[in-house]
Amino acid sequence: MYHTFTITIKIEMLNRLIANILPRMPKKLVWVFSKRYIAGETIEEGMLASKLLNENNIAVTIDLLGEFIETLGQAEENKNQYIEIINRFTDENIKGNFSLKPTMFGLLIDTEVCYSYIREIVALAASKNSFVRIDMEDSQCVDREIDIFRRLRLEFPKNVGLVIQAYMRRTLSDLEALSELNSKESPLNFRLCKGIYIEPENIAFQDFKEVQQNFLDALDYMLKNKMYVGIATHDKHLVNESYKLLEKYKVPKDKYEFQMLFGVTPDLRNSIVKRGHLMRVYVPYGKDWFGYSTRRLKENPKMATEIIKALFVRG
Ligand SMILES: Cc1cc2nc3c(=O)[nH]c(=O)nc-3n(C[C@H](O)[C@H](O)[C@H](O)COP(=O)(O)OP(=O)(O)OC[C@H]3O[C@@H](n4cnc5c(N)ncnc54)[C@H](O)[C@@H]3O)c2cc1C
């Protein structure tokens, strides 16, 4: 018992150590481990991965990697890339929609420019009967991202959705405030996840169980108020509790979905698909994979072992 405890502590320390040195490791080395979480660097690779998932009865949401840009020129370039993505993916009839991070369009440089670029993307998606999800980024972005969502929702009620992070203490009051936009014809469409950024204790729950509880409270609120939810988690406990809530509110199958990240917990993913629930996988691709990967690596509890395996076993 004592021996197992000591080994667990040592692995945790090793994980933390690797997490801290990762951003300083050579990119090629990080790629060895990262590639399982990323469809590739090109749009063709993103489309191929999506088609394979579609063949396995799984929908996708496409994400072009990149965030926290420095110039508005980069923002425009990103907008143009999203326009191409939407055109190519819809032309190929890929079963999926699109996710984007507002900081890629200049959220922290010029909010109005950012809004106008995202509006252009959502308008194109709407013209193709598709959908754009606004990812939620760190706490400095939350108010601005909610505001952009509110404005777009008024114009495109069926084509835009937002992410809600369960670790934020404000989550339930955000949901209450947003509920005024909910309607029977166009239910609000949220992705509910735990949240991935490092946030201070005064604004975000730090305790694992508290985050789980807030996730379930938020899910309960959304289902009770007939909002559409993308239940985005790989946490078995949350998946099982979600089944119970779906049953409790007798939610029809077309009023929710499960979502997972590309390359994470495929067994759990398949078990959800087998039960007949809609599953959507978040498919990130692009040249800017480094920031995304290091965040994924940091949150993976088995990271140390996986990296060592990736480096030494798979060469
Ligand atoms: C579709 C989708 C979209 C997301 N969008 C956002 C967003 O917009 N904003 C945001 O802040 N966060 C986003 N996230 C990330 C999310 O907030 C969590 O950080 C992440 O999903 C891990 O939480 P979890 O619920 O899976 O629970 P955890 O307790 O972290 O994980 C449960 C189990 O899943 C497995 N697992 C989890 N992550 C990994 C991994 N990287 N590698 C291998 N195994 C792993 C492990 O076995 C772990 O024990 C998104 C997640 C998903 C699934």
CSV table of N, CA, C and O in Angstrom, one decimal, residues 55-161:
chain,number,residue,atom,x,y,z
A,55,GLU,N,-16.8,7.8,-41.4
A,55,GLU,CA,-17.0,6.4,-41.8
A,55,GLU,C,-17.4,5.5,-40.5
A,55,GLU,O,-18.0,4.5,-40.6
A,56,ASN,N,-16.9,5.9,-39.4
A,56,ASN,CA,-17.2,5.2,-38.2
A,56,ASN,C,-18.3,5.8,-37.4
A,56,ASN,O,-18.4,5.7,-36.2
A,57,ASN,N,-19.2,6.5,-38.1
A,57,ASN,CA,-20.4,7.0,-37.5
A,57,ASN,C,-20.1,8.1,-36.5
A,57,ASN,O,-20.9,8.3,-35.5
A,58,ILE,N,-19.1,8.9,-36.7
A,58,ILE,CA,-18.7,9.9,-35.8
A,58,ILE,C,-18.7,11.3,-36.5
A,58,ILE,O,-18.0,11.4,-37.6
A,59,ALA,N,-19.4,12.3,-36.0
A,59,ALA,CA,-19.3,13.6,-36.6
A,59,ALA,C,-18.1,14.3,-36.2
A,59,ALA,O,-17.4,13.9,-35.2
A,60,VAL,N,-17.7,15.4,-36.8
A,60,VAL,CA,-16.5,16.1,-36.4
A,60,VAL,C,-16.8,17.6,-36.2
A,60,VAL,O,-17.8,18.1,-36.6
A,61,THR,N,-15.9,18.3,-35.5
A,61,THR,CA,-15.9,19.7,-35.5
A,61,THR,C,-14.4,20.1,-35.8
A,61,THR,O,-13.5,19.6,-35.1
A,62,ILE,N,-14.2,20.9,-36.8
A,62,ILE,CA,-12.9,21.2,-37.3
A,62,ILE,C,-12.3,22.5,-36.6
A,62,ILE,O,-13.0,23.5,-36.5
A,63,ASP,N,-11.1,22.3,-36.2
A,63,ASP,CA,-10.4,23.5,-35.6
A,63,ASP,C,-9.1,23.8,-36.3
A,63,ASP,O,-8.2,22.9,-36.3
A,64,LEU,N,-8.9,25.0,-36.8
A,64,LEU,CA,-7.6,25.4,-37.3
A,64,LEU,C,-6.8,25.8,-36.1
A,64,LEU,O,-7.1,26.7,-35.4
A,65,LEU,N,-5.6,25.2,-35.9
A,65,LEU,CA,-4.8,25.5,-34.8
A,65,LEU,C,-4.1,26.9,-34.9
A,65,LEU,O,-3.8,27.4,-36.0
A,66,GLY,N,-3.9,27.5,-33.7
A,66,GLY,CA,-3.4,28.9,-33.7
A,66,GLY,C,-4.2,29.7,-32.7
A,66,GLY,O,-5.4,29.5,-32.6
A,67,GLU,N,-3.6,30.6,-32.0
A,67,GLU,CA,-4.3,31.5,-31.1
A,67,GLU,C,-3.4,32.6,-30.6
A,67,GLU,O,-2.2,32.6,-31.0
A,68,PHE,N,-3.9,33.6,-29.9
A,68,PHE,CA,-3.1,34.7,-29.4
A,68,PHE,C,-2.1,35.2,-30.4
A,68,PHE,O,-0.9,35.2,-30.2
A,69,ILE,N,-2.7,35.7,-31.5
A,69,ILE,CA,-1.8,36.3,-32.6
A,69,ILE,C,-1.3,37.7,-32.2
A,69,ILE,O,-1.8,38.3,-31.2
A,70,GLU,N,-0.4,38.2,-33.0
A,70,GLU,CA,0.1,39.5,-32.7
A,70,GLU,C,-0.3,40.7,-33.6
A,70,GLU,O,-0.2,41.8,-33.2
A,71,THR,N,-0.7,40.4,-34.8
A,71,THR,CA,-1.1,41.4,-35.7
A,71,THR,C,-2.5,41.2,-36.3
A,71,THR,O,-2.9,40.0,-36.5
A,72,LEU,N,-3.1,42.3,-36.8
A,72,LEU,CA,-4.4,42.1,-37.4
A,72,LEU,C,-4.3,41.4,-38.8
A,72,LEU,O,-5.2,40.8,-39.3
A,73,GLY,N,-3.1,41.5,-39.4
A,73,GLY,CA,-2.8,40.8,-40.6
A,73,GLY,C,-3.0,39.3,-40.4
A,73,GLY,O,-3.6,38.6,-41.3
A,74,GLN,N,-2.4,38.8,-39.3
A,74,GLN,CA,-2.6,37.4,-39.0
A,74,GLN,C,-4.1,37.0,-38.8
A,74,GLN,O,-4.5,35.9,-39.2
A,75,ALA,N,-4.8,38.0,-38.2
A,75,ALA,CA,-6.2,37.7,-38.0
A,75,ALA,C,-7.0,37.5,-39.3
A,75,ALA,O,-7.8,36.6,-39.5
A,76,GLU,N,-6.6,38.4,-40.3
A,76,GLU,CA,-7.3,38.3,-41.6
A,76,GLU,C,-6.9,37.0,-42.3
A,76,GLU,O,-7.7,36.4,-42.9
A,77,GLU,N,-5.6,36.7,-42.2
A,77,GLU,CA,-5.1,35.4,-42.8
A,77,GLU,C,-5.9,34.2,-42.2
A,77,GLU,O,-6.4,33.4,-42.9
A,78,ASN,N,-6.1,34.3,-40.9
A,78,ASN,CA,-6.9,33.2,-40.3
A,78,ASN,C,-8.3,33.1,-40.7
A,78,ASN,O,-8.9,32.1,-41.0
A,79,LYS,N,-8.9,34.3,-40.9
A,79,LYS,CA,-10.3,34.4,-41.4
A,79,LYS,C,-10.3,33.8,-42.8
A,79,LYS,O,-11.2,33.0,-43.1
A,80,ASN,N,-9.4,34.1,-43.6
A,80,ASN,CA,-9.4,33.6,-45.0
A,80,ASN,C,-9.3,32.1,-45.0
A,80,ASN,O,-9.9,31.4,-45.8
A,81,GLN,N,-8.4,31.6,-44.0
A,81,GLN,CA,-8.3,30.1,-44.0
A,81,GLN,C,-9.6,29.4,-43.5
A,81,GLN,O,-9.9,28.4,-44.0
A,82,TYR,N,-10.3,30.0,-42.6
A,82,TYR,CA,-11.6,29.5,-42.2
A,82,TYR,C,-12.6,29.5,-43.3
A,82,TYR,O,-13.4,28.5,-43.5
A,83,ILE,N,-12.6,30.5,-44.1
A,83,ILE,CA,-13.5,30.6,-45.3
A,83,ILE,C,-13.2,29.4,-46.2
A,83,ILE,O,-14.1,28.7,-46.7
A,84,GLU,N,-11.9,29.2,-46.4
A,84,GLU,CA,-11.5,28.0,-47.3
A,84,GLU,C,-12.0,26.7,-46.7
A,84,GLU,O,-12.5,25.8,-47.3
A,85,ILE,N,-11.7,26.6,-45.3
A,85,ILE,CA,-12.1,25.3,-44.7
A,85,ILE,C,-13.6,25.1,-44.8
A,85,ILE,O,-14.0,24.0,-45.2
A,86,ILE,N,-14.4,26.1,-44.6
A,86,ILE,CA,-15.9,25.9,-44.6
A,86,ILE,C,-16.3,25.5,-46.1
A,86,ILE,O,-17.0,24.6,-46.3
A,87,ASN,N,-15.7,26.2,-47.0
A,87,ASN,CA,-16.0,25.8,-48.4
A,87,ASN,C,-15.6,24.4,-48.8
A,87,ASN,O,-16.4,23.6,-49.3
A,88,ARG,N,-14.4,24.1,-48.4
A,88,ARG,CA,-13.9,22.7,-48.8
A,88,ARG,C,-14.7,21.6,-48.0
A,88,ARG,O,-15.0,20.6,-48.6
A,89,PHE,N,-14.8,21.8,-46.7
A,89,PHE,CA,-15.5,20.7,-46.0
A,89,PHE,C,-17.0,20.5,-46.4
A,89,PHE,O,-17.5,19.4,-46.4
A,90,THR,N,-17.6,21.7,-46.6
A,90,THR,CA,-19.1,21.5,-47.0
A,90,THR,C,-19.2,21.0,-48.5
A,90,THR,O,-20.0,20.1,-48.7
A,91,ASP,N,-18.2,21.4,-49.3
A,91,ASP,CA,-18.3,20.8,-50.7
A,91,ASP,C,-18.1,19.3,-50.7
A,91,ASP,O,-18.6,18.6,-51.5
A,92,GLU,N,-17.3,18.8,-49.7
A,92,GLU,CA,-17.0,17.4,-49.7
A,92,GLU,C,-18.1,16.6,-48.8
A,92,GLU,O,-17.9,15.4,-48.5
A,93,ASN,N,-19.1,17.4,-48.4
A,93,ASN,CA,-20.2,16.8,-47.6
A,93,ASN,C,-19.7,16.1,-46.3
A,93,ASN,O,-20.2,15.0,-45.9
A,94,ILE,N,-18.7,16.6,-45.7
A,94,ILE,CA,-18.2,16.0,-44.5
A,94,ILE,C,-19.2,16.3,-43.4
A,94,ILE,O,-19.7,17.4,-43.2
A,95,LYS,N,-19.5,15.3,-42.6
A,95,LYS,CA,-20.5,15.4,-41.5
A,95,LYS,C,-19.8,16.1,-40.3
A,95,LYS,O,-19.1,15.5,-39.6
A,96,GLY,N,-20.0,17.4,-40.3
A,96,GLY,CA,-19.3,18.2,-39.2
A,96,GLY,C,-19.7,19.6,-39.2
A,96,GLY,O,-20.4,20.1,-40.0
A,97,ASN,N,-19.1,20.3,-38.2
A,97,ASN,CA,-19.2,21.8,-38.1
A,97,ASN,C,-17.8,22.3,-37.8
A,97,ASN,O,-16.8,21.6,-37.9
A,98,PHE,N,-17.8,23.6,-37.3
A,98,PHE,CA,-16.5,24.3,-37.2
A,98,PHE,C,-16.3,24.9,-35.8
A,98,PHE,O,-17.3,25.4,-35.2
A,99,SER,N,-15.1,24.8,-35.3
A,99,SER,CA,-14.8,25.5,-34.0
A,99,SER,C,-13.8,26.5,-34.2
A,99,SER,O,-12.8,26.3,-35.0
A,100,LEU,N,-13.9,27.6,-33.5
A,100,LEU,CA,-12.8,28.6,-33.6
A,100,LEU,C,-12.5,29.3,-32.3
A,100,LEU,O,-13.3,29.4,-31.4
A,101,LYS,N,-11.3,29.8,-32.2
A,101,LYS,CA,-10.8,30.6,-31.0
A,101,LYS,C,-10.7,32.1,-31.4
A,101,LYS,O,-9.9,32.5,-32.2
A,102,PRO,N,-11.6,32.9,-30.7
A,102,PRO,CA,-11.6,34.3,-31.1
A,102,PRO,C,-10.2,35.0,-31.0
A,102,PRO,O,-10.0,36.0,-31.8
A,103,THR,N,-9.3,34.6,-30.2
A,103,THR,CA,-8.0,35.3,-30.2
A,103,THR,C,-7.3,35.1,-31.5
A,103,THR,O,-6.4,35.9,-31.8
A,104,MET,N,-7.6,34.1,-32.3
A,104,MET,CA,-7.0,34.0,-33.6
A,104,MET,C,-7.4,35.1,-34.6
A,104,MET,O,-6.9,35.2,-35.7
A,105,PHE,N,-8.5,35.8,-34.2
A,105,PHE,CA,-9.0,36.8,-35.1
A,105,PHE,C,-8.9,38.2,-34.5
A,105,PHE,O,-9.5,39.2,-34.8
A,106,GLY,N,-8.0,38.3,-33.5
A,106,GLY,CA,-7.6,39.6,-32.9
A,106,GLY,C,-8.4,40.0,-31.7
A,106,GLY,O,-8.5,41.2,-31.4
A,107,LEU,N,-9.1,39.1,-31.0
A,107,LEU,CA,-9.9,39.5,-29.8
A,107,LEU,C,-9.2,40.4,-28.9
A,107,LEU,O,-9.8,41.4,-28.4
A,108,LEU,N,-7.9,40.1,-28.6
A,108,LEU,CA,-7.2,40.9,-27.6
A,108,LEU,C,-6.5,42.2,-28.3
A,108,LEU,O,-5.8,42.9,-27.6
A,109,ILE,N,-6.7,42.3,-29.6
A,109,ILE,CA,-6.1,43.5,-30.2
A,109,ILE,C,-7.1,44.5,-30.6
A,109,ILE,O,-7.0,45.7,-30.3
A,110,ASP,N,-8.2,44.0,-31.3
A,110,ASP,CA,-9.3,44.9,-31.7
A,110,ASP,C,-10.6,44.1,-31.7
A,110,ASP,O,-10.8,43.4,-32.7
A,111,THR,N,-11.4,44.3,-30.7
A,111,THR,CA,-12.6,43.4,-30.5
A,111,THR,C,-13.5,43.5,-31.7
A,111,THR,O,-14.2,42.6,-32.2
A,112,GLU,N,-13.7,44.8,-32.3
A,112,GLU,CA,-14.6,45.0,-33.4
A,112,GLU,C,-14.2,44.3,-34.6
A,112,GLU,O,-15.0,43.7,-35.4
A,113,VAL,N,-12.8,44.4,-34.9
A,113,VAL,CA,-12.3,43.6,-36.1
A,113,VAL,C,-12.5,42.1,-35.9
A,113,VAL,O,-13.0,41.4,-36.8
A,114,CYS,N,-12.3,41.7,-34.7
A,114,CYS,CA,-12.4,40.3,-34.4
A,114,CYS,C,-13.9,39.9,-34.6
A,114,CYS,O,-14.2,38.9,-35.3
A,115,TYR,N,-14.8,40.7,-34.1
A,115,TYR,CA,-16.2,40.4,-34.3
A,115,TYR,C,-16.6,40.3,-35.8
A,115,TYR,O,-17.3,39.4,-36.3
A,116,SER,N,-16.1,41.3,-36.6
A,116,SER,CA,-16.4,41.3,-38.0
A,116,SER,C,-15.9,40.1,-38.7
A,116,SER,O,-16.6,39.6,-39.6
A,117,TYR,N,-14.7,39.6,-38.4
A,117,TYR,CA,-14.2,38.4,-39.0
A,117,TYR,C,-15.0,37.2,-38.7
A,117,TYR,O,-15.3,36.4,-39.5
A,118,ILE,N,-15.3,37.1,-37.4
A,118,ILE,CA,-16.1,35.9,-37.0
A,118,ILE,C,-17.5,36.0,-37.6
A,118,ILE,O,-18.0,34.9,-38.0
A,119,ARG,N,-18.0,37.2,-37.7
A,119,ARG,CA,-19.4,37.3,-38.3
A,119,ARG,C,-19.3,36.8,-39.7
A,119,ARG,O,-20.2,36.1,-40.2
A,120,GLU,N,-18.3,37.2,-40.5
A,120,GLU,CA,-18.1,36.8,-41.9
A,120,GLU,C,-18.1,35.2,-41.9
A,120,GLU,O,-18.7,34.6,-42.8
A,121,ILE,N,-17.4,34.6,-41.0
A,121,ILE,CA,-17.3,33.1,-41.0
A,121,ILE,C,-18.7,32.5,-40.7
A,121,ILE,O,-19.1,31.6,-41.4
A,122,VAL,N,-19.3,33.1,-39.7
A,122,VAL,CA,-20.6,32.5,-39.3
A,122,VAL,C,-21.6,32.7,-40.4
A,122,VAL,O,-22.4,31.8,-40.7
A,123,ALA,N,-21.6,33.9,-41.1
A,123,ALA,CA,-22.5,34.1,-42.2
A,123,ALA,C,-22.3,33.1,-43.3
A,123,ALA,O,-23.3,32.6,-43.9
A,124,LEU,N,-21.1,32.8,-43.6
A,124,LEU,CA,-20.8,31.8,-44.6
A,124,LEU,C,-21.3,30.4,-44.2
A,124,LEU,O,-22.0,29.7,-45.0
A,125,ALA,N,-21.1,30.0,-42.9
A,125,ALA,CA,-21.6,28.7,-42.4
A,125,ALA,C,-23.1,28.7,-42.5
A,125,ALA,O,-23.7,27.7,-42.9
A,126,ALA,N,-23.7,29.8,-42.1
A,126,ALA,CA,-25.2,29.9,-42.2
A,126,ALA,C,-25.7,29.7,-43.6
A,126,ALA,O,-26.7,29.0,-43.8
A,127,SER,N,-25.0,30.3,-44.5
A,127,SER,CA,-25.5,30.2,-45.9
A,127,SER,C,-25.4,28.7,-46.4
A,127,SER,O,-26.0,28.3,-47.4
A,128,LYS,N,-24.6,27.9,-45.7
A,128,LYS,CA,-24.4,26.5,-46.1
A,128,LYS,C,-25.1,25.6,-45.1
A,128,LYS,O,-24.8,24.4,-45.0
A,129,ASN,N,-26.0,26.2,-44.3
A,129,ASN,CA,-26.7,25.4,-43.3
A,129,ASN,C,-25.8,24.8,-42.3
A,129,ASN,O,-26.1,23.6,-41.8
A,130,SER,N,-24.7,25.4,-42.0
A,130,SER,CA,-23.8,24.7,-41.1
A,130,SER,C,-23.7,25.5,-39.8
A,130,SER,O,-24.5,26.4,-39.5
A,131,PHE,N,-22.7,25.3,-39.0
A,131,PHE,CA,-22.7,25.8,-37.6
A,131,PHE,C,-21.2,26.1,-37.1
A,131,PHE,O,-20.3,25.4,-37.5
A,132,VAL,N,-21.1,27.2,-36.4
A,132,VAL,CA,-19.8,27.5,-35.8
A,132,VAL,C,-19.8,27.6,-34.3
A,132,VAL,O,-20.7,28.2,-33.8
A,133,ARG,N,-18.9,26.9,-33.7
A,133,ARG,CA,-18.8,26.9,-32.2
A,133,ARG,C,-17.7,27.9,-31.8
A,133,ARG,O,-16.5,27.8,-32.3
A,134,ILE,N,-18.0,28.8,-30.9
A,134,ILE,CA,-17.0,29.7,-30.4
A,134,ILE,C,-16.3,29.0,-29.2
A,134,ILE,O,-17.0,28.9,-28.1
A,135,ASP,N,-15.1,28.6,-29.3
A,135,ASP,CA,-14.4,28.0,-28.2
A,135,ASP,C,-14.2,29.0,-27.1
A,135,ASP,O,-14.2,30.2,-27.3
A,136,MET,N,-14.1,28.6,-25.8
A,136,MET,CA,-13.9,29.5,-24.7
A,136,MET,C,-12.4,29.5,-24.3
A,136,MET,O,-11.9,28.4,-24.1
A,137,GLU,N,-11.8,30.7,-24.3
A,137,GLU,CA,-10.4,30.7,-23.9
A,137,GLU,C,-10.2,31.1,-22.5
A,137,GLU,O,-11.1,30.9,-21.6
A,138,ASP,N,-9.0,31.7,-22.1
A,138,ASP,CA,-8.8,31.9,-20.7
A,138,ASP,C,-9.6,33.1,-20.2
A,138,ASP,O,-10.3,33.8,-20.9
A,139,SER,N,-9.5,33.3,-18.8
A,139,SER,CA,-10.5,34.2,-18.2
A,139,SER,C,-10.5,35.6,-18.7
A,139,SER,O,-11.5,36.3,-18.7
A,140,GLN,N,-9.4,36.1,-19.2
A,140,GLN,CA,-9.4,37.5,-19.8
A,140,GLN,C,-10.3,37.6,-21.0
A,140,GLN,O,-10.6,38.7,-21.4
A,141,CYS,N,-10.6,36.5,-21.6
A,141,CYS,CA,-11.4,36.5,-22.9
A,141,CYS,C,-12.9,36.2,-22.6
A,141,CYS,O,-13.7,36.5,-23.5
A,142,VAL,N,-13.3,35.7,-21.4
A,142,VAL,CA,-14.6,35.2,-21.2
A,142,VAL,C,-15.7,36.3,-21.5
A,142,VAL,O,-16.6,36.0,-22.3
A,143,ASP,N,-15.6,37.5,-20.9
A,143,ASP,CA,-16.7,38.4,-21.1
A,143,ASP,C,-16.8,38.8,-22.6
A,143,ASP,O,-17.9,38.9,-23.2
A,144,ARG,N,-15.7,39.0,-23.2
A,144,ARG,CA,-15.7,39.4,-24.7
A,144,ARG,C,-16.2,38.3,-25.6
A,144,ARG,O,-16.9,38.5,-26.5
A,145,GLU,N,-15.9,37.0,-25.2
A,145,GLU,CA,-16.4,35.9,-26.0
A,145,GLU,C,-17.9,35.7,-25.9
A,145,GLU,O,-18.6,35.5,-26.8
A,146,ILE,N,-18.4,35.9,-24.6
A,146,ILE,CA,-19.9,35.9,-24.4
A,146,ILE,C,-20.5,37.0,-25.2
A,146,ILE,O,-21.6,36.8,-25.9
A,147,ASP,N,-19.9,38.2,-25.2
A,147,ASP,CA,-20.5,39.3,-25.9
A,147,ASP,C,-20.6,39.0,-27.4
A,147,ASP,O,-21.6,39.3,-28.0
A,148,ILE,N,-19.5,38.5,-28.0
A,148,ILE,CA,-19.5,38.2,-29.4
A,148,ILE,C,-20.6,37.2,-29.7
A,148,ILE,O,-21.4,37.3,-30.7
A,149,PHE,N,-20.7,36.2,-28.9
A,149,PHE,CA,-21.7,35.1,-29.1
A,149,PHE,C,-23.1,35.7,-29.0
A,149,PHE,O,-24.0,35.5,-29.9
A,150,ARG,N,-23.4,36.6,-28.0
A,150,ARG,CA,-24.7,37.2,-27.9
A,150,ARG,C,-25.1,38.0,-29.2
A,150,ARG,O,-26.2,37.8,-29.7
A,151,ARG,N,-24.1,38.7,-29.7
A,151,ARG,CA,-24.4,39.5,-30.9
A,151,ARG,C,-24.7,38.6,-32.1
A,151,ARG,O,-25.6,38.8,-32.9
A,152,LEU,N,-23.9,37.6,-32.3
A,152,LEU,CA,-24.1,36.7,-33.4
A,152,LEU,C,-25.3,35.8,-33.3
A,152,LEU,O,-26.0,35.6,-34.3
A,153,ARG,N,-25.6,35.5,-32.1
A,153,ARG,CA,-26.8,34.7,-31.8
A,153,ARG,C,-28.1,35.4,-32.3
A,153,ARG,O,-29.0,34.8,-32.8
A,154,LEU,N,-28.1,36.7,-32.1
A,154,LEU,CA,-29.3,37.5,-32.5
A,154,LEU,C,-29.5,37.4,-34.0
A,154,LEU,O,-30.6,37.3,-34.5
A,155,GLU,N,-28.4,37.4,-34.7
A,155,GLU,CA,-28.4,37.4,-36.2
A,155,GLU,C,-28.5,36.0,-36.8
A,155,GLU,O,-29.2,35.8,-37.8
A,156,PHE,N,-27.8,35.1,-36.1
A,156,PHE,CA,-27.8,33.7,-36.7
A,156,PHE,C,-28.2,32.7,-35.6
A,156,PHE,O,-27.3,31.9,-35.1
A,157,PRO,N,-29.4,32.7,-35.2
A,157,PRO,CA,-29.8,31.9,-34.0
A,157,PRO,C,-29.5,30.4,-34.1
A,157,PRO,O,-29.3,29.7,-33.1
A,158,LYS,N,-29.5,29.9,-35.4
A,158,LYS,CA,-29.3,28.4,-35.5
A,158,LYS,C,-27.9,28.0,-35.9
A,158,LYS,O,-27.6,26.9,-36.0
A,159,ASN,N,-27.0,29.0,-36.1
A,159,ASN,CA,-25.7,28.7,-36.7
A,159,ASN,C,-24.5,29.0,-35.8
A,159,ASN,O,-23.4,28.9,-36.3
A,160,VAL,N,-24.8,29.4,-34.5
A,160,VAL,CA,-23.6,29.7,-33.7
A,160,VAL,C,-23.8,29.2,-32.3
A,160,VAL,O,-25.0,29.3,-31.7
A,161,GLY,N,-22.8,28.7,-31.7
A,161,GLY,CA,-22.8,28.2,-30.3
A,161,GLY,C,-21.6,28.6,-29.5
A,161,GLY,O,-20.6,29.2,-30.1
